[in-house]
Short mmCIF file of N, CA and C in Angstrom, two decimals:
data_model
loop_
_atom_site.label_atom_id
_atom_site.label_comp_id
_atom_site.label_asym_id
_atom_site.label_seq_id
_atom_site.Cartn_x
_atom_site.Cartn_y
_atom_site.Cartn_z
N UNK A 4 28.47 -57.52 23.83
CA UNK A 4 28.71 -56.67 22.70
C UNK A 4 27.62 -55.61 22.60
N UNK A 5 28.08 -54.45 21.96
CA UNK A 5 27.11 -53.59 22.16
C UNK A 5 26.13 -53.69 20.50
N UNK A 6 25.05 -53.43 20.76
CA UNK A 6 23.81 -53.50 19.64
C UNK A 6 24.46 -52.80 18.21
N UNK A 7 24.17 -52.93 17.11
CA UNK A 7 24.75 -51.38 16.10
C UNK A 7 23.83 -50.24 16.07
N UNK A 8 23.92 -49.14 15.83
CA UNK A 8 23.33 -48.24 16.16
C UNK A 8 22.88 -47.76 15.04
N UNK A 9 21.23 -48.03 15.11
CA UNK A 9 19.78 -48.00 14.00
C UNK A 9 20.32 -45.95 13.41
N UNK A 10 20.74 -45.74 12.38
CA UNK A 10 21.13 -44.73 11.34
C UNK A 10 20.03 -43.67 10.90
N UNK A 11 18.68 -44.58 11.13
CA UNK A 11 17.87 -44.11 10.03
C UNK A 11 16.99 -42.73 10.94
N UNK A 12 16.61 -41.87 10.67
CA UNK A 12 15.73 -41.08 10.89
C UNK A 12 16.65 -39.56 11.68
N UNK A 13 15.76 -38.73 12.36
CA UNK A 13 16.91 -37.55 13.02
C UNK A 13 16.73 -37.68 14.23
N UNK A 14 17.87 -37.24 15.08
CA UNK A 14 18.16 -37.24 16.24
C UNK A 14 17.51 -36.19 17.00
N UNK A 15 17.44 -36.40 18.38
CA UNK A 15 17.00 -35.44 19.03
C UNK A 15 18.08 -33.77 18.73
N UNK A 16 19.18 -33.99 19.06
CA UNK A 16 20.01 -33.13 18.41
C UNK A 16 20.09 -32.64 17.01
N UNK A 17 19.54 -33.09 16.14
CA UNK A 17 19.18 -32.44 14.52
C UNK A 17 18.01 -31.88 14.65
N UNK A 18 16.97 -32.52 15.72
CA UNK A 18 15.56 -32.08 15.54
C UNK A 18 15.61 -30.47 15.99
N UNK A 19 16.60 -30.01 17.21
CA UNK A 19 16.84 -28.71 17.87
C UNK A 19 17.47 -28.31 16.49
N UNK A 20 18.61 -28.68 15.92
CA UNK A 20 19.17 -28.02 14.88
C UNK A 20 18.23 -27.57 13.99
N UNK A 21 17.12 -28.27 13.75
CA UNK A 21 16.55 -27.70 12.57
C UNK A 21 15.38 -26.39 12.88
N UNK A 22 15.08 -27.15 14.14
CA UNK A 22 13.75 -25.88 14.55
C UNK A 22 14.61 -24.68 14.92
N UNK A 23 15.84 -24.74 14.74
CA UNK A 23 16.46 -23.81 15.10
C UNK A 23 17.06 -22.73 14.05
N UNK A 24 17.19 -23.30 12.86
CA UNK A 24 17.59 -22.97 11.46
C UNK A 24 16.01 -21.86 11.40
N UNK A 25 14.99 -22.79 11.32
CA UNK A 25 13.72 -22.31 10.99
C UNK A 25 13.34 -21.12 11.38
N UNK A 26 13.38 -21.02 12.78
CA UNK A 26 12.74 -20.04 13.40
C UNK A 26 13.93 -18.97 13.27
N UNK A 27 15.00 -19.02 13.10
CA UNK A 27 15.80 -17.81 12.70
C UNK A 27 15.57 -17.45 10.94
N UNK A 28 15.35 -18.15 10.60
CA UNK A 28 15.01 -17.88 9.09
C UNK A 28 13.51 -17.13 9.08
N UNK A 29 12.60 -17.46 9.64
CA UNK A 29 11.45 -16.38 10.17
C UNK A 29 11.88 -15.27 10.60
N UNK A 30 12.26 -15.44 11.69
CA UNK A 30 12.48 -14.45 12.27
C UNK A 30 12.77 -12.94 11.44
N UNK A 31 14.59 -13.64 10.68
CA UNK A 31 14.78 -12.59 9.80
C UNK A 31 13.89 -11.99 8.29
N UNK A 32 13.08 -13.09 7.58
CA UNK A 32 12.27 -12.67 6.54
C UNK A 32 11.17 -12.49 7.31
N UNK A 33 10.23 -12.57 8.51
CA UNK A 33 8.89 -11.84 8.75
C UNK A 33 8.81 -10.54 8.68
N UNK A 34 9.56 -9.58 9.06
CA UNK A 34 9.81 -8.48 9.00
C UNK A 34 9.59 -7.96 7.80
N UNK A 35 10.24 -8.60 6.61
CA UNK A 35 10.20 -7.66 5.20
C UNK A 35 8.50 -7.93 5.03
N UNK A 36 8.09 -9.05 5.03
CA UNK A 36 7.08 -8.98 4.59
C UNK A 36 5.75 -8.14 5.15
N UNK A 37 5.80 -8.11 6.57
CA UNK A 37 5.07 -7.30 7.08
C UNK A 37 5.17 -5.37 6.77
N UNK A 38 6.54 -5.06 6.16
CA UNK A 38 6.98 -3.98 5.32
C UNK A 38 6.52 -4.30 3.90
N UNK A 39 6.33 -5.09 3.37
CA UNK A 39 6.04 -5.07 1.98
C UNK A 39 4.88 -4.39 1.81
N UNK A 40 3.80 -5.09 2.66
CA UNK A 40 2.52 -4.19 2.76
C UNK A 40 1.94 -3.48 3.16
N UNK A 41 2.92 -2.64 3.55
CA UNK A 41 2.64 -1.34 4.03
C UNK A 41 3.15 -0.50 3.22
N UNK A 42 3.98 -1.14 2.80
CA UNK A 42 4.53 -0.12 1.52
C UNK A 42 3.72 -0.28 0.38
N UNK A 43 3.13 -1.43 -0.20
CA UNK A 43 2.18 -1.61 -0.83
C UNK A 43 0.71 -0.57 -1.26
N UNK A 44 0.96 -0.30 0.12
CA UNK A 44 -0.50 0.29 0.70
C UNK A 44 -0.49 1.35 0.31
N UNK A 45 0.59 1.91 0.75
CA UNK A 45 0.68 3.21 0.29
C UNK A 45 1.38 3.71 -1.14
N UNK A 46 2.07 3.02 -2.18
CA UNK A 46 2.30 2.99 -3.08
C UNK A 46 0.41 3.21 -4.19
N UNK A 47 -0.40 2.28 -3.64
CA UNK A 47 -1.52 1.97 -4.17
C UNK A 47 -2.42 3.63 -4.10
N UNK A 48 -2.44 3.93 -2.34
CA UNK A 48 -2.90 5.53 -2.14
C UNK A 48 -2.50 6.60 -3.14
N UNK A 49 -0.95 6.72 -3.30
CA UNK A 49 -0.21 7.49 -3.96
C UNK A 49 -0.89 7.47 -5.37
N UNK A 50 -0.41 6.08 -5.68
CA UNK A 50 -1.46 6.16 -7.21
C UNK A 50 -2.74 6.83 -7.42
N UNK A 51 -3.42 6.04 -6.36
CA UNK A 51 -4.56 7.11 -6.54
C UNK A 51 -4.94 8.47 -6.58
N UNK A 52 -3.89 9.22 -5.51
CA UNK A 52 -4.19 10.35 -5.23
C UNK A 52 -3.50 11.09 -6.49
N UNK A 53 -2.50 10.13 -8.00
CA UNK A 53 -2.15 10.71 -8.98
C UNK A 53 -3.52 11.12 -9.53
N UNK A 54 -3.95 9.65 -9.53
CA UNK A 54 -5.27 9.53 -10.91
C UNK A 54 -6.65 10.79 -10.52
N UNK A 55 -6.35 11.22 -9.13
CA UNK A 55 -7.46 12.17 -8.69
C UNK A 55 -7.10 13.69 -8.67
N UNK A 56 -5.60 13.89 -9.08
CA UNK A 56 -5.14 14.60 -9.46
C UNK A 56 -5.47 15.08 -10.80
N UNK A 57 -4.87 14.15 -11.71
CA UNK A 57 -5.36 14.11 -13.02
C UNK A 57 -6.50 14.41 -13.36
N UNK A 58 -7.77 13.67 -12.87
CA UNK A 58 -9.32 14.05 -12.70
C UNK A 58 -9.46 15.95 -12.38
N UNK A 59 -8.76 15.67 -11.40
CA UNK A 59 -9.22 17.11 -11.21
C UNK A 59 -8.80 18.33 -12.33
N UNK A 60 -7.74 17.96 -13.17
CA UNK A 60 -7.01 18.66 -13.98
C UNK A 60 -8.27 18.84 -15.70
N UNK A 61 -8.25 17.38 -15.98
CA UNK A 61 -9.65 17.39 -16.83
C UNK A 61 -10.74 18.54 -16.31
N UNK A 62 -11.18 18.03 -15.07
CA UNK A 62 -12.38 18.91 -14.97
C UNK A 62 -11.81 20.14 -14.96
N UNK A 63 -10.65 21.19 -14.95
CA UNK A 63 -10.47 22.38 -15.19
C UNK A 63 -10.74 22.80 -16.51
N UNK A 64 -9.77 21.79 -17.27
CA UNK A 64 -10.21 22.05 -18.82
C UNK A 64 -11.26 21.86 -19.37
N UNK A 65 -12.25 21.36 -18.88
CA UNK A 65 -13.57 20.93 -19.19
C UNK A 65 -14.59 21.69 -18.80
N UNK A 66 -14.32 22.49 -17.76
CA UNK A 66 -15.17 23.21 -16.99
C UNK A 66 -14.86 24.84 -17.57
N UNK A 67 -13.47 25.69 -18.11
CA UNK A 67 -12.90 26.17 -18.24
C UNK A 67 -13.11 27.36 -16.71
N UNK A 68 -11.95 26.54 -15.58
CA UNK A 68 -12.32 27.08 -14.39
C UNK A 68 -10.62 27.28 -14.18
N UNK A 69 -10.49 28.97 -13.87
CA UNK A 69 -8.74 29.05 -12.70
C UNK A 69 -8.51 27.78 -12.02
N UNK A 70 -7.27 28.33 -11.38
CA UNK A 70 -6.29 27.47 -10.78
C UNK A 70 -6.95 27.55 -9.09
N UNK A 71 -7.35 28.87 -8.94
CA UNK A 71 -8.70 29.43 -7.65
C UNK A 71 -9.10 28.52 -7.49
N UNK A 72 -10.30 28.02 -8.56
CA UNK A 72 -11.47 27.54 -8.30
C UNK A 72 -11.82 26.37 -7.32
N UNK A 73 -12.74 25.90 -6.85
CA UNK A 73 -13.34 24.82 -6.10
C UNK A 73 -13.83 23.37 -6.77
N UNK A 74 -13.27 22.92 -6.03
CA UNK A 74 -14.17 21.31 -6.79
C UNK A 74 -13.93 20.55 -5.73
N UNK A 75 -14.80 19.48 -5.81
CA UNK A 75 -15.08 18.48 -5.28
C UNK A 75 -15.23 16.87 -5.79
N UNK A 76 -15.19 16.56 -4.94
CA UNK A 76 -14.67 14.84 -4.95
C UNK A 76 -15.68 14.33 -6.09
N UNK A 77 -17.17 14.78 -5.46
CA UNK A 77 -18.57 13.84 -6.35
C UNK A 77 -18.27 14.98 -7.82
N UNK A 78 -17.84 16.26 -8.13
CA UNK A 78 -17.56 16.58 -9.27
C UNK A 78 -16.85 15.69 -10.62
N UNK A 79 -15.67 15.59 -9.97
CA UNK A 79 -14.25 15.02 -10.64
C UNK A 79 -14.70 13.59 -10.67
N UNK A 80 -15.57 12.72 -9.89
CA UNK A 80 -15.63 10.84 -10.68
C UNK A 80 -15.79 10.46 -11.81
N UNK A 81 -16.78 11.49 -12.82
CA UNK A 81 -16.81 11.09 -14.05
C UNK A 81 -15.51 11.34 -14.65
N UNK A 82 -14.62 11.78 -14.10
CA UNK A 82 -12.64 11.87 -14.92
C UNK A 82 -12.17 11.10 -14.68
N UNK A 83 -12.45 10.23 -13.72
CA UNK A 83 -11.64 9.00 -13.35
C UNK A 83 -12.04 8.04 -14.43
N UNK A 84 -10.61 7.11 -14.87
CA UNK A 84 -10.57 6.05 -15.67
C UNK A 84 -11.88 4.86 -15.30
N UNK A 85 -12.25 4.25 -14.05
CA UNK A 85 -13.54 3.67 -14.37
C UNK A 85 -14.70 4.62 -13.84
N UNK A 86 -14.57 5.87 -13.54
CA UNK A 86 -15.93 6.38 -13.17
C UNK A 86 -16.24 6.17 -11.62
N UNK A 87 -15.67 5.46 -11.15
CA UNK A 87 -15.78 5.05 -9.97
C UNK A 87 -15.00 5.75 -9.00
N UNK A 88 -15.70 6.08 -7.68
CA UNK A 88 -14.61 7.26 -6.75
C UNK A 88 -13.95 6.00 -6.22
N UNK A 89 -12.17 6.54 -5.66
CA UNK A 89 -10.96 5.54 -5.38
C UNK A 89 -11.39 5.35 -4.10
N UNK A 90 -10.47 4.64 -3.43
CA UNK A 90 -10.60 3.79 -2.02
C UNK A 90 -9.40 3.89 -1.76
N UNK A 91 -8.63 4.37 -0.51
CA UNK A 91 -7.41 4.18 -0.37
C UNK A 91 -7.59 2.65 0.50
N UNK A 92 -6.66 1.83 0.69
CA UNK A 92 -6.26 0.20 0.83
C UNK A 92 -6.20 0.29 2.59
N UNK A 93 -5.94 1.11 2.76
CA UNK A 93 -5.93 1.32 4.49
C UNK A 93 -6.76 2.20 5.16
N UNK A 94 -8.15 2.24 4.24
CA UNK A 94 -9.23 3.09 4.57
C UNK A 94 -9.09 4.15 4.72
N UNK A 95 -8.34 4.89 4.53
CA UNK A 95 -8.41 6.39 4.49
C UNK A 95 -9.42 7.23 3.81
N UNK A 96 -9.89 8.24 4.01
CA UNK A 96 -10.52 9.02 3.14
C UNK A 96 -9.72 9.77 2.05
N UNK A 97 -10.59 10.11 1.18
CA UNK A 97 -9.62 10.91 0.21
C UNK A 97 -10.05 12.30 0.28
N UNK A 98 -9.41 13.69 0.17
CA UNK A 98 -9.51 14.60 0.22
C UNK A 98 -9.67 15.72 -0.70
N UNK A 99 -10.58 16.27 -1.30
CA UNK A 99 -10.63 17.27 -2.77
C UNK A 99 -10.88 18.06 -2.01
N UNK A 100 -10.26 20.01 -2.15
CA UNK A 100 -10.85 21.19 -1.53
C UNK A 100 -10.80 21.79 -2.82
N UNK A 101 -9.82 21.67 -3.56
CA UNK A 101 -9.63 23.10 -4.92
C UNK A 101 -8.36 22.63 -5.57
N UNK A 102 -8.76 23.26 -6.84
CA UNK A 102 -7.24 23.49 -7.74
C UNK A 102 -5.76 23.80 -7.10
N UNK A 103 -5.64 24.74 -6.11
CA UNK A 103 -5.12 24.74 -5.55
C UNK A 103 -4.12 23.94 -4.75
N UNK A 104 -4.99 22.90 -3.50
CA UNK A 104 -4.50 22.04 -3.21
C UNK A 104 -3.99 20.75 -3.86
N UNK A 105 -3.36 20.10 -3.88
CA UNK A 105 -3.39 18.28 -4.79
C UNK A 105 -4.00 17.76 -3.47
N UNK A 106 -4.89 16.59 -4.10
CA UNK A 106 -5.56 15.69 -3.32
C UNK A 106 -4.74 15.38 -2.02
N UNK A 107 -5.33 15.25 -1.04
CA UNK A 107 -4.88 14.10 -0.15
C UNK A 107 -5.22 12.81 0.20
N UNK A 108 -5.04 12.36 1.32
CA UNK A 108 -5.52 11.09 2.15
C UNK A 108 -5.37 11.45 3.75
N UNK A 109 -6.53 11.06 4.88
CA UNK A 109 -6.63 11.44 6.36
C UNK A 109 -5.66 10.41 6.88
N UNK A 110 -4.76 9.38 6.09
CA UNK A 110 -3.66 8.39 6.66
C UNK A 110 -2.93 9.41 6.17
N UNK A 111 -1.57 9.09 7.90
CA UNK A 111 -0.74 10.13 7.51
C UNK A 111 0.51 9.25 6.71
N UNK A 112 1.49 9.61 6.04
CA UNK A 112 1.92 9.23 4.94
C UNK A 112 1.59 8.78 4.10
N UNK A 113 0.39 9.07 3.72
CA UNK A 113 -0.40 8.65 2.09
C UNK A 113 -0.26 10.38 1.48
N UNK A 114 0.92 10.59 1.05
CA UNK A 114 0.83 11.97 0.25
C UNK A 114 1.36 11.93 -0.76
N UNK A 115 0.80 13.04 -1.80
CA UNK A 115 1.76 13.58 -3.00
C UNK A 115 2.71 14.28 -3.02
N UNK A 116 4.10 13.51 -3.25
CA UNK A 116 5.12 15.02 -3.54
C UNK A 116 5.36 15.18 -4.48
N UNK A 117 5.64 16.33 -4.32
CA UNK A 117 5.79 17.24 -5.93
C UNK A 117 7.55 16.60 -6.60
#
């Protein structure tokens, strides 16, 4: 007669089924997440390059200087909400030349659009 056959635990065949479920379930969500923060990143730049915008706009009215005029980065920190100059998240530099321009960032797609 043959033995009954012990039920309990997974089979070599469920064990493939499952590592197999898994690694396609990675597969398809690693992707977003490695997009999340990059989009992150630059969502965070953007902000900043608002708030250094803004700064720069104070110091016009404060300074009573044209739309011409020149300014600079170490000018405009005391306009920023903590006083402190920003950091873009993916090291970029940040960029002040003048009224003129809106801020930038030396990462390319860290910009302001109008």
């Amino acid at each position: 007669m043959a033995a009954p056959k012990d039920s309990r635990g997974f089979g070599v065949v469920e064990w493939l089924l499952l590592v197999a479920v898994l690694g396609l379930a990675l597969a398809v969500f690693f992707p977003y997440t490695v997009g999340d923060k990059q989009d992150r990143s630059i969502l965070i730049c953007v902000k900043n390059l608002r708030e250094l915008d803004k700064a720069m706009r104070l110091w016009q009215l404060d300074n009573q200087k044209d739309t011409l005029s020149a300014v600079t980065l170490e000018e405009i920190i005391p306009y920023l909400k903590e006083g402190n100059p920003l950091t873009c998240p993916s090291e970029g530099q940040y960029i002040v030349t003048g009224l003129t321009n809106p801020p930038s960032c030396t990462i390319p797609g860290h910009a302001l659009v109008n």
